[in-house]
Amino acid sequence: MIRYRHPVLGENIAPDAAFTLFNADLGYEVSYGRGTLSRLSPEELATLGFEAFEWAPPPAPDSDPLGQALEPYQFDAMVEILRHRGMAADIEAAIDAIPDLAQRAIAQAKYRRAQSYHRDDPFMTALAAATGMTPADLDAAWLEALTL
């Protein structure tokens, strides 16, 4: 799909867009109606400062449920459920056992105050391993937490 970019108007301008440009040579604004871009030659487009490019729509959101982030309440509920099932050792103890002070501080902040939690975050994998969970255990818990 062809779209246009312009140094003033920006990126991703549709061929059927209407727009107004200030013409410095003439000293006034010139308005162009809908569909003008699709009717102009490449030379005319270049004169107006437009560049055509092949545009691709952004990729669809991740359809893999494990790619969906958990909100803080979902993460907290997941941790409590895992504790009651005996599937996770004391998470705080695992974090406190991190020898590097900076890494421990980052882990504590992520655990206590993250705005969202992502399954592919290496912190999650390390935390699960440190508490005795397998990746499959964490995947199952994550999918369950998404339903909360």
PDB file of C-alpha atoms in Angstrom:
ATOM      1  CA  MET A   1       0.000   0.000   0.000  1.00  0.00           C
ATOM      2  CA  ILE A   2       1.467   3.342  -1.024  1.00  0.00           C
ATOM      3  CA  ARG A   3       1.629   6.095   1.583  1.00  0.00           C
ATOM      4  CA  TYR A   4       3.451   9.418   1.631  1.00  0.00           C
ATOM      5  CA  ARG A   5       5.778  11.242   3.981  1.00  0.00           C
ATOM      6  CA  HIS A   6       6.370  14.962   4.125  1.00  0.00           C
ATOM      7  CA  PRO A   7       8.880  16.948   6.217  1.00  0.00           C
ATOM      8  CA  VAL A   8       6.103  19.133   7.692  1.00  0.00           C
ATOM      9  CA  LEU A   9       2.997  16.951   7.511  1.00  0.00           C
ATOM     10  CA  GLY A  10       4.729  13.803   8.778  1.00  0.00           C
ATOM     11  CA  GLU A  11       4.598  10.108   7.945  1.00  0.00           C
ATOM     12  CA  ASN A  12       1.901   7.731   6.747  1.00  0.00           C
ATOM     13  CA  ILE A  13      -0.222  10.180   4.773  1.00  0.00           C
ATOM     14  CA  ALA A  14      -2.957   8.381   2.849  1.00  0.00           C
ATOM     15  CA  PRO A  15      -3.296   9.046  -0.910  1.00  0.00           C
ATOM     16  CA  ASP A  16      -6.828  10.363  -0.399  1.00  0.00           C
ATOM     17  CA  ALA A  17      -5.851  12.879   2.320  1.00  0.00           C
ATOM     18  CA  ALA A  18      -6.651  16.564   1.996  1.00  0.00           C
ATOM     19  CA  PHE A  19      -3.910  18.930   3.165  1.00  0.00           C
ATOM     20  CA  THR A  20      -2.754  22.533   3.235  1.00  0.00           C
ATOM     21  CA  LEU A  21       0.807  23.725   2.639  1.00  0.00           C
ATOM     22  CA  PHE A  22       2.363  27.148   2.898  1.00  0.00           C
ATOM     23  CA  ASN A  23       4.013  28.047  -0.401  1.00  0.00           C
ATOM     24  CA  ALA A  24       6.978  30.296   0.421  1.00  0.00           C
ATOM     25  CA  ASP A  25       7.437  31.293  -3.239  1.00  0.00           C
ATOM     26  CA  LEU A  26       3.847  32.503  -3.473  1.00  0.00           C
ATOM     27  CA  GLY A  27       3.648  33.729   0.116  1.00  0.00           C
ATOM     28  CA  TYR A  28       0.332  32.046   0.959  1.00  0.00           C
ATOM     29  CA  GLU A  29      -1.228  28.705   1.831  1.00  0.00           C
ATOM     30  CA  VAL A  30      -2.395  26.323  -0.845  1.00  0.00           C
ATOM     31  CA  SER A  31      -5.081  23.768   0.004  1.00  0.00           C
ATOM     32  CA  TYR A  32      -5.244  20.460  -1.794  1.00  0.00           C
ATOM     33  CA  GLY A  33      -8.421  18.381  -1.907  1.00  0.00           C
ATOM     34  CA  ARG A  34      -8.945  14.727  -1.168  1.00  0.00           C
ATOM     35  CA  GLY A  35      -7.199  12.418  -3.614  1.00  0.00           C
ATOM     36  CA  THR A  36      -4.713  15.000  -4.885  1.00  0.00           C
ATOM     37  CA  LEU A  37      -1.703  12.884  -3.953  1.00  0.00           C
ATOM     38  CA  SER A  38      -2.911   9.921  -5.981  1.00  0.00           C
ATOM     39  CA  ARG A  39      -3.295  12.110  -9.074  1.00  0.00           C
ATOM     40  CA  LEU A  40       0.128  13.792  -8.973  1.00  0.00           C
ATOM     41  CA  SER A  41       3.169  12.561 -10.866  1.00  0.00           C
ATOM     42  CA  PRO A  42       6.313  11.598  -8.923  1.00  0.00           C
ATOM     43  CA  GLU A  43       7.919  14.878 -10.090  1.00  0.00           C
ATOM     44  CA  GLU A  44       4.958  16.937  -8.819  1.00  0.00           C
ATOM     45  CA  LEU A  45       5.018  15.068  -5.506  1.00  0.00           C
ATOM     46  CA  ALA A  46       8.736  15.776  -5.123  1.00  0.00           C
ATOM     47  CA  THR A  47       8.171  19.466  -5.877  1.00  0.00           C
ATOM     48  CA  LEU A  48       5.666  19.614  -3.012  1.00  0.00           C
ATOM     49  CA  GLY A  49       8.092  17.774  -0.732  1.00  0.00           C
ATOM     50  CA  PHE A  50       6.304  14.420  -0.666  1.00  0.00           C
ATOM     51  CA  GLU A  51       8.008  11.062  -0.847  1.00  0.00           C
ATOM     52  CA  ALA A  52       6.049   7.916  -1.639  1.00  0.00           C
ATOM     53  CA  PHE A  53       6.841   4.715   0.223  1.00  0.00           C
ATOM     54  CA  GLU A  54       5.429   1.244   0.578  1.00  0.00           C
ATOM     55  CA  TRP A  55       3.529   1.112   3.875  1.00  0.00           C
ATOM     56  CA  ALA A  56       2.776  -2.058   5.779  1.00  0.00           C
ATOM     57  CA  PRO A  57       0.248  -2.065   8.608  1.00  0.00           C
ATOM     58  CA  PRO A  58       1.662  -2.741  12.063  1.00  0.00           C
ATOM     59  CA  PRO A  59       1.764  -6.386  13.089  1.00  0.00           C
ATOM     60  CA  ALA A  60      -1.254  -7.804  14.831  1.00  0.00           C
ATOM     61  CA  PRO A  61      -1.063  -7.947  18.615  1.00  0.00           C
ATOM     62  CA  ASP A  62       0.549 -11.031  20.045  1.00  0.00           C
ATOM     63  CA  SER A  63      -2.051 -13.795  19.888  1.00  0.00           C
ATOM     64  CA  ASP A  64       0.003 -16.029  22.185  1.00  0.00           C
ATOM     65  CA  PRO A  65      -1.604 -15.694  25.626  1.00  0.00           C
ATOM     66  CA  LEU A  66       1.821 -16.089  27.246  1.00  0.00           C
ATOM     67  CA  GLY A  67       2.747 -12.852  25.486  1.00  0.00           C
ATOM     68  CA  GLN A  68       0.047 -10.978  27.401  1.00  0.00           C
ATOM     69  CA  ALA A  69       1.158  -8.979  30.404  1.00  0.00           C
ATOM     70  CA  LEU A  70      -0.305  -9.524  33.852  1.00  0.00           C
ATOM     71  CA  GLU A  71      -1.617  -6.562  35.777  1.00  0.00           C
ATOM     72  CA  PRO A  72      -0.342  -6.196  39.361  1.00  0.00           C
ATOM     73  CA  TYR A  73      -3.498  -7.696  40.898  1.00  0.00           C
ATOM     74  CA  GLN A  74      -3.230 -10.727  38.588  1.00  0.00           C
ATOM     75  CA  PHE A  75       0.441 -11.217  39.437  1.00  0.00           C
ATOM     76  CA  ASP A  76      -0.215 -10.901  43.189  1.00  0.00           C
ATOM     77  CA  ALA A  77      -3.097 -13.373  42.964  1.00  0.00           C
ATOM     78  CA  MET A  78      -0.939 -15.798  40.964  1.00  0.00           C
ATOM     79  CA  VAL A  79       1.798 -15.671  43.619  1.00  0.00           C
ATOM     80  CA  GLU A  80      -0.716 -16.298  46.434  1.00  0.00           C
ATOM     81  CA  ILE A  81      -2.326 -19.206  44.582  1.00  0.00           C
ATOM     82  CA  LEU A  82       1.088 -20.765  43.921  1.00  0.00           C
ATOM     83  CA  ARG A  83       2.061 -20.402  47.594  1.00  0.00           C
ATOM     84  CA  HIS A  84      -1.141 -22.121  48.737  1.00  0.00           C
ATOM     85  CA  ARG A  85      -0.513 -24.954  46.295  1.00  0.00           C
ATOM     86  CA  GLY A  86       3.053 -25.328  47.574  1.00  0.00           C
ATOM     87  CA  MET A  87       4.464 -24.712  44.095  1.00  0.00           C
ATOM     88  CA  ALA A  88       6.576 -21.703  44.949  1.00  0.00           C
ATOM     89  CA  ALA A  89       9.052 -21.341  47.751  1.00  0.00           C
ATOM     90  CA  ASP A  90       9.383 -18.010  49.512  1.00  0.00           C
ATOM     91  CA  ILE A  91       9.855 -15.499  46.701  1.00  0.00           C
ATOM     92  CA  GLU A  92      11.174 -12.777  48.984  1.00  0.00           C
ATOM     93  CA  ALA A  93      13.895 -15.155  50.245  1.00  0.00           C
ATOM     94  CA  ALA A  94      14.900 -15.956  46.656  1.00  0.00           C
ATOM     95  CA  ILE A  95      15.168 -12.254  45.862  1.00  0.00           C
ATOM     96  CA  ASP A  96      17.064 -11.534  49.094  1.00  0.00           C
ATOM     97  CA  ALA A  97      19.559 -14.252  48.115  1.00  0.00           C
ATOM     98  CA  ILE A  98      20.648 -12.380  44.967  1.00  0.00           C
ATOM     99  CA  PRO A  99      24.287 -11.513  45.751  1.00  0.00           C
ATOM    100  CA  ASP A 100      24.649  -8.383  43.617  1.00  0.00           C
ATOM    101  CA  LEU A 101      23.118  -5.388  45.415  1.00  0.00           C
ATOM    102  CA  ALA A 102      22.020  -3.587  42.246  1.00  0.00           C
ATOM    103  CA  GLN A 103      20.438  -6.713  40.749  1.00  0.00           C
ATOM    104  CA  ARG A 104      18.718  -7.465  44.068  1.00  0.00           C
ATOM    105  CA  ALA A 105      17.319  -3.911  44.198  1.00  0.00           C
ATOM    106  CA  ILE A 106      16.031  -4.206  40.623  1.00  0.00           C
ATOM    107  CA  ALA A 107      14.427  -7.576  41.397  1.00  0.00           C
ATOM    108  CA  GLN A 108      12.742  -6.177  44.531  1.00  0.00           C
ATOM    109  CA  ALA A 109      11.401  -3.196  42.597  1.00  0.00           C
ATOM    110  CA  LYS A 110      10.104  -5.391  39.767  1.00  0.00           C
ATOM    111  CA  TYR A 111       8.485  -7.783  42.232  1.00  0.00           C
ATOM    112  CA  ARG A 112       6.856  -5.148  44.415  1.00  0.00           C
ATOM    113  CA  ARG A 113       6.083  -2.211  42.158  1.00  0.00           C
ATOM    114  CA  ALA A 114       5.865  -3.194  38.498  1.00  0.00           C
ATOM    115  CA  GLN A 115       2.965  -1.732  36.546  1.00  0.00           C
ATOM    116  CA  SER A 116       2.783  -4.914  34.477  1.00  0.00           C
ATOM    117  CA  TYR A 117       4.479  -8.308  34.451  1.00  0.00           C
ATOM    118  CA  HIS A 118       5.712 -10.029  31.295  1.00  0.00           C
ATOM    119  CA  ARG A 119       6.227 -13.777  30.987  1.00  0.00           C
ATOM    120  CA  ASP A 120       9.240 -13.329  28.674  1.00  0.00           C
ATOM    121  CA  ASP A 121      11.050 -11.099  31.192  1.00  0.00           C
ATOM    122  CA  PRO A 122      14.223 -12.976  32.249  1.00  0.00           C
ATOM    123  CA  PHE A 123      13.361 -11.968  35.827  1.00  0.00           C
ATOM    124  CA  MET A 124      10.275 -14.211  35.688  1.00  0.00           C
ATOM    125  CA  THR A 125      12.243 -17.196  34.443  1.00  0.00           C
ATOM    126  CA  ALA A 126      14.960 -16.694  37.066  1.00  0.00           C
ATOM    127  CA  LEU A 127      12.427 -16.192  39.846  1.00  0.00           C
ATOM    128  CA  ALA A 128      10.521 -19.327  38.890  1.00  0.00           C
ATOM    129  CA  ALA A 129      13.725 -21.380  38.813  1.00  0.00           C
ATOM    130  CA  ALA A 130      14.871 -19.945  42.153  1.00  0.00           C
ATOM    131  CA  THR A 131      11.582 -20.938  43.762  1.00  0.00           C
ATOM    132  CA  GLY A 132      11.543 -24.473  42.366  1.00  0.00           C
ATOM    133  CA  MET A 133       9.072 -23.974  39.537  1.00  0.00           C
ATOM    134  CA  THR A 134       9.583 -25.374  36.058  1.00  0.00           C
ATOM    135  CA  PRO A 135       8.890 -23.237  32.967  1.00  0.00           C
ATOM    136  CA  ALA A 136       5.762 -25.365  32.392  1.00  0.00           C
ATOM    137  CA  ASP A 137       4.579 -24.613  35.948  1.00  0.00           C
ATOM    138  CA  LEU A 138       5.038 -20.895  35.334  1.00  0.00           C
ATOM    139  CA  ASP A 139       3.267 -21.074  31.957  1.00  0.00           C
ATOM    140  CA  ALA A 140       0.263 -22.808  33.532  1.00  0.00           C
ATOM    141  CA  ALA A 141       0.124 -20.314  36.398  1.00  0.00           C
ATOM    142  CA  TRP A 142       0.416 -17.406  33.947  1.00  0.00           C
ATOM    143  CA  LEU A 143      -2.458 -18.660  31.822  1.00  0.00           C
ATOM    144  CA  GLU A 144      -4.590 -19.132  34.928  1.00  0.00           C
ATOM    145  CA  ALA A 145      -3.745 -15.616  36.176  1.00  0.00           C
ATOM    146  CA  LEU A 146      -4.848 -14.117  32.853  1.00  0.00           C
ATOM    147  CA  THR A 147      -8.371 -15.352  33.574  1.00  0.00           C
ATOM    148  CA  LEU A 148      -8.570 -13.546  36.937  1.00  0.00           C
TER     149      LEU A 148
END
